[in-house]
Amino acid sequence: MNFYIIDDHPIVREGYSIVLQIMYPEATIMTSSLKEYSLAKLEKCERIDFFIISYKLQKRDTQYSLEDSLKVVRESKKVFPLSKLVLITAHEEMLLLYHAHKCLKPDAFLLKNDITKEVLVQSIAETSIGGSFYSESIIESLKQVAKKKILQEDYNIHILILLSQGYKIREISEIMSVSDGMVQKRIIAMKEEFKLQESRGLVREARLFGFI
């Protein structure tokens, strides 16, 4: 069995590797940070059975962003479409978790706070036989998002996340390649869902309930 672990923290990569090597002594384990990852390096691998990838969101003024994590996952699955994806995140914001669940469809999705040796091993065991495994906190977050259908729409998720990062409507429309009017219309709809009068109140309310 071959594992490829992608996480920016060396101690985390080492911890996962130790657990997997104990459980699967014959396994081949490769690791890299998000910065070290490259498609060229991936294509040199003969076979990958499991990708264990960190899903993260960086601040707007740093080099990496949420899109980097998404790109890594999509490239990995394109090169090795039969591989299993174990997605791990430290984020507890419900919309980010829902976005990953909907867009990436991981075989296993774990919140770092939920991870123990037993949970990691169980996620590998269940997905290796065709099942799926979501940690308890992820399951609860998805249930909460399901209660507000308007927050399940991709455009609304993206707009709300960008608003929470401080982007203005004009910037959001440019990033998403849509009109200012479309962004404003969706913000108004979300404000009505939360029964609010201003967009700043929308971000505050979404944070209060743990959506962002």
JSON list of C-alpha atoms in Angstrom, two decimals:
[
{"chain": "A", "resi": 1, "resn": "MET", "atom": "CA", "xyz": [0.00, 0.00, 0.00]},
{"chain": "A", "resi": 2, "resn": "ASN", "atom": "CA", "xyz": [1.34, 3.43, -0.97]},
{"chain": "A", "resi": 3, "resn": "PHE", "atom": "CA", "xyz": [0.53, 6.64, 0.92]},
{"chain": "A", "resi": 4, "resn": "TYR", "atom": "CA", "xyz": [1.25, 10.24, -0.07]},
{"chain": "A", "resi": 5, "resn": "ILE", "atom": "CA", "xyz": [0.92, 12.73, 2.82]},
{"chain": "A", "resi": 6, "resn": "ILE", "atom": "CA", "xyz": [0.75, 16.47, 2.01]},
{"chain": "A", "resi": 7, "resn": "ASP", "atom": "CA", "xyz": [0.81, 18.79, 5.01]},
{"chain": "A", "resi": 8, "resn": "ASP", "atom": "CA", "xyz": [2.81, 21.93, 5.79]},
{"chain": "A", "resi": 9, "resn": "HIS", "atom": "CA", "xyz": [3.84, 20.79, 9.28]},
{"chain": "A", "resi": 10, "resn": "PRO", "atom": "CA", "xyz": [6.78, 18.33, 9.46]},
{"chain": "A", "resi": 11, "resn": "ILE", "atom": "CA", "xyz": [5.74, 17.07, 12.91]},
{"chain": "A", "resi": 12, "resn": "VAL", "atom": "CA", "xyz": [2.24, 16.30, 11.64]},
{"chain": "A", "resi": 13, "resn": "ARG", "atom": "CA", "xyz": [3.58, 14.47, 8.59]},
{"chain": "A", "resi": 14, "resn": "GLU", "atom": "CA", "xyz": [5.91, 12.46, 10.81]},
{"chain": "A", "resi": 15, "resn": "GLY", "atom": "CA", "xyz": [3.10, 11.60, 13.23]},
{"chain": "A", "resi": 16, "resn": "TYR", "atom": "CA", "xyz": [0.82, 10.31, 10.48]},
{"chain": "A", "resi": 17, "resn": "SER", "atom": "CA", "xyz": [3.73, 8.36, 8.95]},
{"chain": "A", "resi": 18, "resn": "ILE", "atom": "CA", "xyz": [4.58, 6.64, 12.23]},
{"chain": "A", "resi": 19, "resn": "VAL", "atom": "CA", "xyz": [0.98, 5.51, 12.79]},
{"chain": "A", "resi": 20, "resn": "LEU", "atom": "CA", "xyz": [0.63, 4.23, 9.23]},
{"chain": "A", "resi": 21, "resn": "GLN", "atom": "CA", "xyz": [3.98, 2.44, 9.27]},
{"chain": "A", "resi": 22, "resn": "ILE", "atom": "CA", "xyz": [3.01, 0.61, 12.46]},
{"chain": "A", "resi": 23, "resn": "MET", "atom": "CA", "xyz": [-0.33, -0.47, 11.04]},
{"chain": "A", "resi": 24, "resn": "TYR", "atom": "CA", "xyz": [0.99, -1.22, 7.56]},
{"chain": "A", "resi": 25, "resn": "PRO", "atom": "CA", "xyz": [4.66, -2.31, 7.90]},
{"chain": "A", "resi": 26, "resn": "GLU", "atom": "CA", "xyz": [5.03, -3.00, 4.19]},
{"chain": "A", "resi": 27, "resn": "ALA", "atom": "CA", "xyz": [3.62, 0.39, 3.15]},
{"chain": "A", "resi": 28, "resn": "THR", "atom": "CA", "xyz": [5.55, 2.97, 1.16]},
{"chain": "A", "resi": 29, "resn": "ILE", "atom": "CA", "xyz": [4.99, 6.45, 2.59]},
{"chain": "A", "resi": 30, "resn": "MET", "atom": "CA", "xyz": [5.87, 9.67, 0.77]},
{"chain": "A", "resi": 31, "resn": "THR", "atom": "CA", "xyz": [5.44, 13.13, 2.25]},
{"chain": "A", "resi": 32, "resn": "SER", "atom": "CA", "xyz": [5.70, 16.76, 1.19]},
{"chain": "A", "resi": 33, "resn": "SER", "atom": "CA", "xyz": [4.52, 20.21, 2.20]},
{"chain": "A", "resi": 34, "resn": "LEU", "atom": "CA", "xyz": [2.10, 22.20, 0.05]},
{"chain": "A", "resi": 35, "resn": "LYS", "atom": "CA", "xyz": [5.04, 24.30, -1.12]},
{"chain": "A", "resi": 36, "resn": "GLU", "atom": "CA", "xyz": [7.13, 21.25, -2.01]},
{"chain": "A", "resi": 37, "resn": "TYR", "atom": "CA", "xyz": [4.31, 19.53, -3.89]},
{"chain": "A", "resi": 38, "resn": "SER", "atom": "CA", "xyz": [4.49, 19.56, -7.67]},
{"chain": "A", "resi": 39, "resn": "LEU", "atom": "CA", "xyz": [2.60, 17.80, -10.43]},
{"chain": "A", "resi": 40, "resn": "ALA", "atom": "CA", "xyz": [5.90, 16.71, -11.98]},
{"chain": "A", "resi": 41, "resn": "LYS", "atom": "CA", "xyz": [6.93, 14.99, -8.74]},
{"chain": "A", "resi": 42, "resn": "LEU", "atom": "CA", "xyz": [3.54, 13.31, -8.47]},
{"chain": "A", "resi": 43, "resn": "GLU", "atom": "CA", "xyz": [3.70, 11.96, -12.03]},
{"chain": "A", "resi": 44, "resn": "LYS", "atom": "CA", "xyz": [6.94, 10.16, -11.19]},
{"chain": "A", "resi": 45, "resn": "CYS", "atom": "CA", "xyz": [5.12, 7.96, -8.69]},
{"chain": "A", "resi": 46, "resn": "GLU", "atom": "CA", "xyz": [4.15, 4.53, -9.98]},
{"chain": "A", "resi": 47, "resn": "ARG", "atom": "CA", "xyz": [1.12, 4.09, -7.74]},
{"chain": "A", "resi": 48, "resn": "ILE", "atom": "CA", "xyz": [-0.63, 5.92, -4.90]},
{"chain": "A", "resi": 49, "resn": "ASP", "atom": "CA", "xyz": [-3.38, 4.15, -2.98]},
{"chain": "A", "resi": 50, "resn": "PHE", "atom": "CA", "xyz": [-4.11, 6.90, -0.45]},
{"chain": "A", "resi": 51, "resn": "PHE", "atom": "CA", "xyz": [-3.63, 10.65, -0.47]},
{"chain": "A", "resi": 52, "resn": "ILE", "atom": "CA", "xyz": [-3.74, 12.27, 2.96]},
{"chain": "A", "resi": 53, "resn": "ILE", "atom": "CA", "xyz": [-4.01, 15.98, 2.24]},
{"chain": "A", "resi": 54, "resn": "SER", "atom": "CA", "xyz": [-4.32, 19.04, 4.46]},
{"chain": "A", "resi": 55, "resn": "TYR", "atom": "CA", "xyz": [-7.20, 21.33, 3.47]},
{"chain": "A", "resi": 56, "resn": "LYS", "atom": "CA", "xyz": [-6.33, 24.86, 4.53]},
{"chain": "A", "resi": 57, "resn": "LEU", "atom": "CA", "xyz": [-7.16, 28.50, 3.99]},
{"chain": "A", "resi": 58, "resn": "GLN", "atom": "CA", "xyz": [-4.39, 31.11, 4.16]},
{"chain": "A", "resi": 59, "resn": "LYS", "atom": "CA", "xyz": [-4.81, 34.82, 4.82]},
{"chain": "A", "resi": 60, "resn": "ARG", "atom": "CA", "xyz": [-5.28, 36.99, 1.74]},
{"chain": "A", "resi": 61, "resn": "ASP", "atom": "CA", "xyz": [-1.79, 38.56, 1.98]},
{"chain": "A", "resi": 62, "resn": "THR", "atom": "CA", "xyz": [0.13, 35.28, 2.02]},
{"chain": "A", "resi": 63, "resn": "GLN", "atom": "CA", "xyz": [1.39, 33.24, -0.90]},
{"chain": "A", "resi": 64, "resn": "TYR", "atom": "CA", "xyz": [-1.03, 30.35, -0.70]},
{"chain": "A", "resi": 65, "resn": "SER", "atom": "CA", "xyz": [-4.81, 30.24, -0.60]},
{"chain": "A", "resi": 66, "resn": "LEU", "atom": "CA", "xyz": [-7.69, 27.82, -0.40]},
{"chain": "A", "resi": 67, "resn": "GLU", "atom": "CA", "xyz": [-7.37, 27.31, -4.15]},
{"chain": "A", "resi": 68, "resn": "ASP", "atom": "CA", "xyz": [-3.90, 25.79, -3.65]},
{"chain": "A", "resi": 69, "resn": "SER", "atom": "CA", "xyz": [-5.34, 22.99, -1.54]},
{"chain": "A", "resi": 70, "resn": "LEU", "atom": "CA", "xyz": [-8.12, 22.43, -4.07]},
{"chain": "A", "resi": 71, "resn": "LYS", "atom": "CA", "xyz": [-5.61, 22.32, -6.93]},
{"chain": "A", "resi": 72, "resn": "VAL", "atom": "CA", "xyz": [-3.46, 19.74, -5.17]},
{"chain": "A", "resi": 73, "resn": "VAL", "atom": "CA", "xyz": [-6.45, 17.49, -4.51]},
{"chain": "A", "resi": 74, "resn": "ARG", "atom": "CA", "xyz": [-7.77, 17.74, -8.07]},
{"chain": "A", "resi": 75, "resn": "GLU", "atom": "CA", "xyz": [-4.37, 17.09, -9.66]},
{"chain": "A", "resi": 76, "resn": "SER", "atom": "CA", "xyz": [-3.78, 14.14, -7.36]},
{"chain": "A", "resi": 77, "resn": "LYS", "atom": "CA", "xyz": [-7.08, 12.53, -8.28]},
{"chain": "A", "resi": 78, "resn": "LYS", "atom": "CA", "xyz": [-6.53, 13.24, -11.98]},
{"chain": "A", "resi": 79, "resn": "VAL", "atom": "CA", "xyz": [-3.19, 11.41, -12.01]},
{"chain": "A", "resi": 80, "resn": "PHE", "atom": "CA", "xyz": [-4.40, 8.58, -9.75]},
{"chain": "A", "resi": 81, "resn": "PRO", "atom": "CA", "xyz": [-8.21, 8.45, -10.17]},
{"chain": "A", "resi": 82, "resn": "LEU", "atom": "CA", "xyz": [-8.57, 5.18, -8.28]},
{"chain": "A", "resi": 83, "resn": "SER", "atom": "CA", "xyz": [-6.75, 6.44, -5.20]},
{"chain": "A", "resi": 84, "resn": "LYS", "atom": "CA", "xyz": [-8.60, 7.20, -1.97]},
{"chain": "A", "resi": 85, "resn": "LEU", "atom": "CA", "xyz": [-8.65, 10.74, -0.59]},
{"chain": "A", "resi": 86, "resn": "VAL", "atom": "CA", "xyz": [-8.36, 11.40, 3.14]},
{"chain": "A", "resi": 87, "resn": "LEU", "atom": "CA", "xyz": [-8.89, 15.13, 3.69]},
{"chain": "A", "resi": 88, "resn": "ILE", "atom": "CA", "xyz": [-7.77, 16.62, 7.01]},
{"chain": "A", "resi": 89, "resn": "THR", "atom": "CA", "xyz": [-8.36, 20.18, 8.21]},
{"chain": "A", "resi": 90, "resn": "ALA", "atom": "CA", "xyz": [-7.94, 22.34, 11.27]},
{"chain": "A", "resi": 91, "resn": "HIS", "atom": "CA", "xyz": [-10.74, 24.63, 10.07]},
{"chain": "A", "resi": 92, "resn": "GLU", "atom": "CA", "xyz": [-14.00, 24.47, 11.97]},
{"chain": "A", "resi": 93, "resn": "GLU", "atom": "CA", "xyz": [-15.89, 26.99, 9.82]},
{"chain": "A", "resi": 94, "resn": "MET", "atom": "CA", "xyz": [-18.93, 25.10, 8.58]},
{"chain": "A", "resi": 95, "resn": "LEU", "atom": "CA", "xyz": [-19.05, 26.62, 5.09]},
{"chain": "A", "resi": 96, "resn": "LEU", "atom": "CA", "xyz": [-15.42, 25.73, 4.41]},
{"chain": "A", "resi": 97, "resn": "LEU", "atom": "CA", "xyz": [-16.13, 22.17, 5.50]},
{"chain": "A", "resi": 98, "resn": "TYR", "atom": "CA", "xyz": [-19.27, 21.99, 3.36]},
{"chain": "A", "resi": 99, "resn": "HIS", "atom": "CA", "xyz": [-17.39, 23.48, 0.38]},
{"chain": "A", "resi": 100, "resn": "ALA", "atom": "CA", "xyz": [-14.71, 20.78, 0.64]},
{"chain": "A", "resi": 101, "resn": "HIS", "atom": "CA", "xyz": [-17.30, 18.05, 1.07]},
{"chain": "A", "resi": 102, "resn": "LYS", "atom": "CA", "xyz": [-19.28, 19.17, -1.98]},
{"chain": "A", "resi": 103, "resn": "CYS", "atom": "CA", "xyz": [-16.41, 20.05, -4.34]},
{"chain": "A", "resi": 104, "resn": "LEU", "atom": "CA", "xyz": [-13.85, 17.38, -3.49]},
{"chain": "A", "resi": 105, "resn": "LYS", "atom": "CA", "xyz": [-16.01, 14.49, -2.30]},
{"chain": "A", "resi": 106, "resn": "PRO", "atom": "CA", "xyz": [-13.33, 12.98, -0.04]},
{"chain": "A", "resi": 107, "resn": "ASP", "atom": "CA", "xyz": [-13.51, 9.32, 0.90]},
{"chain": "A", "resi": 108, "resn": "ALA", "atom": "CA", "xyz": [-12.63, 10.34, 4.45]},
{"chain": "A", "resi": 109, "resn": "PHE", "atom": "CA", "xyz": [-12.88, 13.83, 5.98]},
{"chain": "A", "resi": 110, "resn": "LEU", "atom": "CA", "xyz": [-11.36, 14.48, 9.39]},
{"chain": "A", "resi": 111, "resn": "LEU", "atom": "CA", "xyz": [-11.14, 17.50, 11.66]},
{"chain": "A", "resi": 112, "resn": "LYS", "atom": "CA", "xyz": [-7.69, 17.65, 13.24]},
{"chain": "A", "resi": 113, "resn": "ASN", "atom": "CA", "xyz": [-9.20, 18.03, 16.69]},
{"chain": "A", "resi": 114, "resn": "ASP", "atom": "CA", "xyz": [-11.01, 14.72, 16.18]},
{"chain": "A", "resi": 115, "resn": "ILE", "atom": "CA", "xyz": [-7.94, 12.78, 15.10]},
{"chain": "A", "resi": 116, "resn": "THR", "atom": "CA", "xyz": [-6.51, 10.03, 17.26]},
{"chain": "A", "resi": 117, "resn": "LYS", "atom": "CA", "xyz": [-4.46, 7.05, 16.17]},
{"chain": "A", "resi": 118, "resn": "GLU", "atom": "CA", "xyz": [-7.64, 4.99, 16.20]},
{"chain": "A", "resi": 119, "resn": "VAL", "atom": "CA", "xyz": [-9.60, 7.49, 14.08]},
{"chain": "A", "resi": 120, "resn": "LEU", "atom": "CA", "xyz": [-6.86, 7.71, 11.45]},
{"chain": "A", "resi": 121, "resn": "VAL", "atom": "CA", "xyz": [-6.57, 3.94, 11.23]},
{"chain": "A", "resi": 122, "resn": "GLN", "atom": "CA", "xyz": [-10.35, 3.54, 11.06]},
{"chain": "A", "resi": 123, "resn": "SER", "atom": "CA", "xyz": [-10.61, 6.06, 8.22]},
{"chain": "A", "resi": 124, "resn": "ILE", "atom": "CA", "xyz": [-8.06, 4.08, 6.19]},
{"chain": "A", "resi": 125, "resn": "ALA", "atom": "CA", "xyz": [-9.66, 0.74, 7.00]},
{"chain": "A", "resi": 126, "resn": "GLU", "atom": "CA", "xyz": [-13.19, 1.78, 6.05]},
{"chain": "A", "resi": 127, "resn": "THR", "atom": "CA", "xyz": [-12.30, 3.61, 2.84]},
{"chain": "A", "resi": 128, "resn": "SER", "atom": "CA", "xyz": [-10.01, 0.81, 1.67]},
{"chain": "A", "resi": 129, "resn": "ILE", "atom": "CA", "xyz": [-13.04, -1.47, 1.38]},
{"chain": "A", "resi": 130, "resn": "GLY", "atom": "CA", "xyz": [-15.14, 1.07, -0.48]},
{"chain": "A", "resi": 131, "resn": "GLY", "atom": "CA", "xyz": [-16.77, 2.86, 2.44]},
{"chain": "A", "resi": 132, "resn": "SER", "atom": "CA", "xyz": [-16.49, 6.44, 3.63]},
{"chain": "A", "resi": 133, "resn": "PHE", "atom": "CA", "xyz": [-15.57, 7.95, 6.98]},
{"chain": "A", "resi": 134, "resn": "TYR", "atom": "CA", "xyz": [-16.32, 11.44, 8.30]},
{"chain": "A", "resi": 135, "resn": "SER", "atom": "CA", "xyz": [-15.31, 12.45, 11.81]},
{"chain": "A", "resi": 136, "resn": "GLU", "atom": "CA", "xyz": [-18.03, 13.48, 14.27]},
{"chain": "A", "resi": 137, "resn": "SER", "atom": "CA", "xyz": [-17.40, 17.23, 14.06]},
{"chain": "A", "resi": 138, "resn": "ILE", "atom": "CA", "xyz": [-17.54, 17.19, 10.26]},
{"chain": "A", "resi": 139, "resn": "ILE", "atom": "CA", "xyz": [-20.84, 15.31, 10.30]},
{"chain": "A", "resi": 140, "resn": "GLU", "atom": "CA", "xyz": [-22.35, 17.80, 12.76]},
{"chain": "A", "resi": 141, "resn": "SER", "atom": "CA", "xyz": [-21.20, 20.80, 10.70]},
{"chain": "A", "resi": 142, "resn": "LEU", "atom": "CA", "xyz": [-22.75, 19.40, 7.52]},
{"chain": "A", "resi": 143, "resn": "LYS", "atom": "CA", "xyz": [-26.03, 18.89, 9.38]},
{"chain": "A", "resi": 144, "resn": "GLN", "atom": "CA", "xyz": [-26.03, 22.57, 10.45]},
{"chain": "A", "resi": 145, "resn": "VAL", "atom": "CA", "xyz": [-25.40, 23.83, 6.91]},
{"chain": "A", "resi": 146, "resn": "ALA", "atom": "CA", "xyz": [-28.22, 21.62, 5.64]},
{"chain": "A", "resi": 147, "resn": "LYS", "atom": "CA", "xyz": [-30.63, 23.68, 7.76]},
{"chain": "A", "resi": 148, "resn": "LYS", "atom": "CA", "xyz": [-29.98, 26.81, 5.62]},
{"chain": "A", "resi": 149, "resn": "LYS", "atom": "CA", "xyz": [-30.37, 25.90, 1.96]},
{"chain": "A", "resi": 150, "resn": "ILE", "atom": "CA", "xyz": [-29.23, 29.31, 0.75]},
{"chain": "A", "resi": 151, "resn": "LEU", "atom": "CA", "xyz": [-25.78, 28.59, 2.20]},
{"chain": "A", "resi": 152, "resn": "GLN", "atom": "CA", "xyz": [-25.48, 25.40, 0.17]},
{"chain": "A", "resi": 153, "resn": "GLU", "atom": "CA", "xyz": [-25.13, 27.31, -3.11]},
{"chain": "A", "resi": 154, "resn": "ASP", "atom": "CA", "xyz": [-21.55, 27.58, -4.35]},
{"chain": "A", "resi": 155, "resn": "TYR", "atom": "CA", "xyz": [-21.77, 31.27, -5.28]},
{"chain": "A", "resi": 156, "resn": "ASN", "atom": "CA", "xyz": [-23.15, 32.20, -1.86]},
{"chain": "A", "resi": 157, "resn": "ILE", "atom": "CA", "xyz": [-20.47, 30.20, -0.07]},
{"chain": "A", "resi": 158, "resn": "HIS", "atom": "CA", "xyz": [-17.73, 31.87, -2.07]},
{"chain": "A", "resi": 159, "resn": "ILE", "atom": "CA", "xyz": [-19.17, 35.36, -1.56]},
{"chain": "A", "resi": 160, "resn": "LEU", "atom": "CA", "xyz": [-19.58, 34.92, 2.19]},
{"chain": "A", "resi": 161, "resn": "ILE", "atom": "CA", "xyz": [-16.05, 33.55, 2.60]},
{"chain": "A", "resi": 162, "resn": "LEU", "atom": "CA", "xyz": [-14.59, 36.47, 0.61]},
{"chain": "A", "resi": 163, "resn": "LEU", "atom": "CA", "xyz": [-16.65, 39.00, 2.59]},
{"chain": "A", "resi": 164, "resn": "SER", "atom": "CA", "xyz": [-15.28, 37.50, 5.81]},
{"chain": "A", "resi": 165, "resn": "GLN", "atom": "CA", "xyz": [-11.74, 38.04, 4.48]},
{"chain": "A", "resi": 166, "resn": "GLY", "atom": "CA", "xyz": [-12.38, 41.74, 3.95]},
{"chain": "A", "resi": 167, "resn": "TYR", "atom": "CA", "xyz": [-12.96, 41.82, 0.20]},
{"chain": "A", "resi": 168, "resn": "LYS", "atom": "CA", "xyz": [-15.29, 44.50, -1.19]},
{"chain": "A", "resi": 169, "resn": "ILE", "atom": "CA", "xyz": [-18.14, 43.82, -3.63]},
{"chain": "A", "resi": 170, "resn": "ARG", "atom": "CA", "xyz": [-16.15, 45.10, -6.63]},
{"chain": "A", "resi": 171, "resn": "GLU", "atom": "CA", "xyz": [-13.21, 42.84, -5.70]},
{"chain": "A", "resi": 172, "resn": "ILE", "atom": "CA", "xyz": [-15.50, 39.86, -5.20]},
{"chain": "A", "resi": 173, "resn": "SER", "atom": "CA", "xyz": [-17.14, 40.34, -8.60]},
{"chain": "A", "resi": 174, "resn": "GLU", "atom": "CA", "xyz": [-13.71, 40.47, -10.27]},
{"chain": "A", "resi": 175, "resn": "ILE", "atom": "CA", "xyz": [-12.48, 37.35, -8.46]},
{"chain": "A", "resi": 176, "resn": "MET", "atom": "CA", "xyz": [-15.63, 35.41, -9.35]},
{"chain": "A", "resi": 177, "resn": "SER", "atom": "CA", "xyz": [-15.95, 36.89, -12.86]},
{"chain": "A", "resi": 178, "resn": "VAL", "atom": "CA", "xyz": [-19.54, 38.00, -12.28]},
{"chain": "A", "resi": 179, "resn": "SER", "atom": "CA", "xyz": [-21.30, 41.38, -12.16]},
{"chain": "A", "resi": 180, "resn": "ASP", "atom": "CA", "xyz": [-21.44, 43.61, -9.11]},
{"chain": "A", "resi": 181, "resn": "GLY", "atom": "CA", "xyz": [-25.23, 43.36, -9.33]},
{"chain": "A", "resi": 182, "resn": "MET", "atom": "CA", "xyz": [-25.18, 39.58, -9.08]},
{"chain": "A", "resi": 183, "resn": "VAL", "atom": "CA", "xyz": [-22.98, 39.74, -5.97]},
{"chain": "A", "resi": 184, "resn": "GLN", "atom": "CA", "xyz": [-25.21, 42.39, -4.38]},
{"chain": "A", "resi": 185, "resn": "LYS", "atom": "CA", "xyz": [-28.35, 40.36, -5.18]},
{"chain": "A", "resi": 186, "resn": "ARG", "atom": "CA", "xyz": [-26.96, 37.29, -3.44]},
{"chain": "A", "resi": 187, "resn": "ILE", "atom": "CA", "xyz": [-25.79, 39.30, -0.43]},
{"chain": "A", "resi": 188, "resn": "ILE", "atom": "CA", "xyz": [-29.31, 40.74, -0.08]},
{"chain": "A", "resi": 189, "resn": "ALA", "atom": "CA", "xyz": [-30.79, 37.24, -0.24]},
{"chain": "A", "resi": 190, "resn": "MET", "atom": "CA", "xyz": [-28.43, 36.01, 2.49]},
{"chain": "A", "resi": 191, "resn": "LYS", "atom": "CA", "xyz": [-29.19, 39.06, 4.64]},
{"chain": "A", "resi": 192, "resn": "GLU", "atom": "CA", "xyz": [-32.89, 38.28, 4.33]},
{"chain": "A", "resi": 193, "resn": "GLU", "atom": "CA", "xyz": [-32.23, 34.68, 5.38]},
{"chain": "A", "resi": 194, "resn": "PHE", "atom": "CA", "xyz": [-30.46, 35.95, 8.50]},
{"chain": "A", "resi": 195, "resn": "LYS", "atom": "CA", "xyz": [-32.99, 38.83, 8.92]},
{"chain": "A", "resi": 196, "resn": "LEU", "atom": "CA", "xyz": [-30.27, 41.51, 8.77]},
{"chain": "A", "resi": 197, "resn": "GLN", "atom": "CA", "xyz": [-29.96, 45.05, 7.42]},
{"chain": "A", "resi": 198, "resn": "GLU", "atom": "CA", "xyz": [-26.26, 45.34, 6.42]},
{"chain": "A", "resi": 199, "resn": "SER", "atom": "CA", "xyz": [-23.59, 43.12, 4.85]},
{"chain": "A", "resi": 200, "resn": "ARG", "atom": "CA", "xyz": [-21.19, 43.60, 7.77]},
{"chain": "A", "resi": 201, "resn": "GLY", "atom": "CA", "xyz": [-23.94, 42.26, 9.98]},
{"chain": "A", "resi": 202, "resn": "LEU", "atom": "CA", "xyz": [-24.13, 39.25, 7.66]},
{"chain": "A", "resi": 203, "resn": "VAL", "atom": "CA", "xyz": [-20.48, 38.37, 8.27]},
{"chain": "A", "resi": 204, "resn": "ARG", "atom": "CA", "xyz": [-20.87, 38.92, 12.02]},
{"chain": "A", "resi": 205, "resn": "GLU", "atom": "CA", "xyz": [-23.99, 36.74, 12.17]},
{"chain": "A", "resi": 206, "resn": "ALA", "atom": "CA", "xyz": [-22.41, 33.98, 10.06]},
{"chain": "A", "resi": 207, "resn": "ARG", "atom": "CA", "xyz": [-19.41, 33.96, 12.40]},
{"chain": "A", "resi": 208, "resn": "LEU", "atom": "CA", "xyz": [-21.65, 33.89, 15.44]},
{"chain": "A", "resi": 209, "resn": "PHE", "atom": "CA", "xyz": [-23.25, 30.67, 14.22]},
{"chain": "A", "resi": 210, "resn": "GLY", "atom": "CA", "xyz": [-19.91, 29.18, 13.14]},
{"chain": "A", "resi": 211, "resn": "PHE", "atom": "CA", "xyz": [-20.56, 29.21, 9.38]},
{"chain": "A", "resi": 212, "resn": "ILE", "atom": "CA", "xyz": [-17.33, 31.12, 8.66]}
]
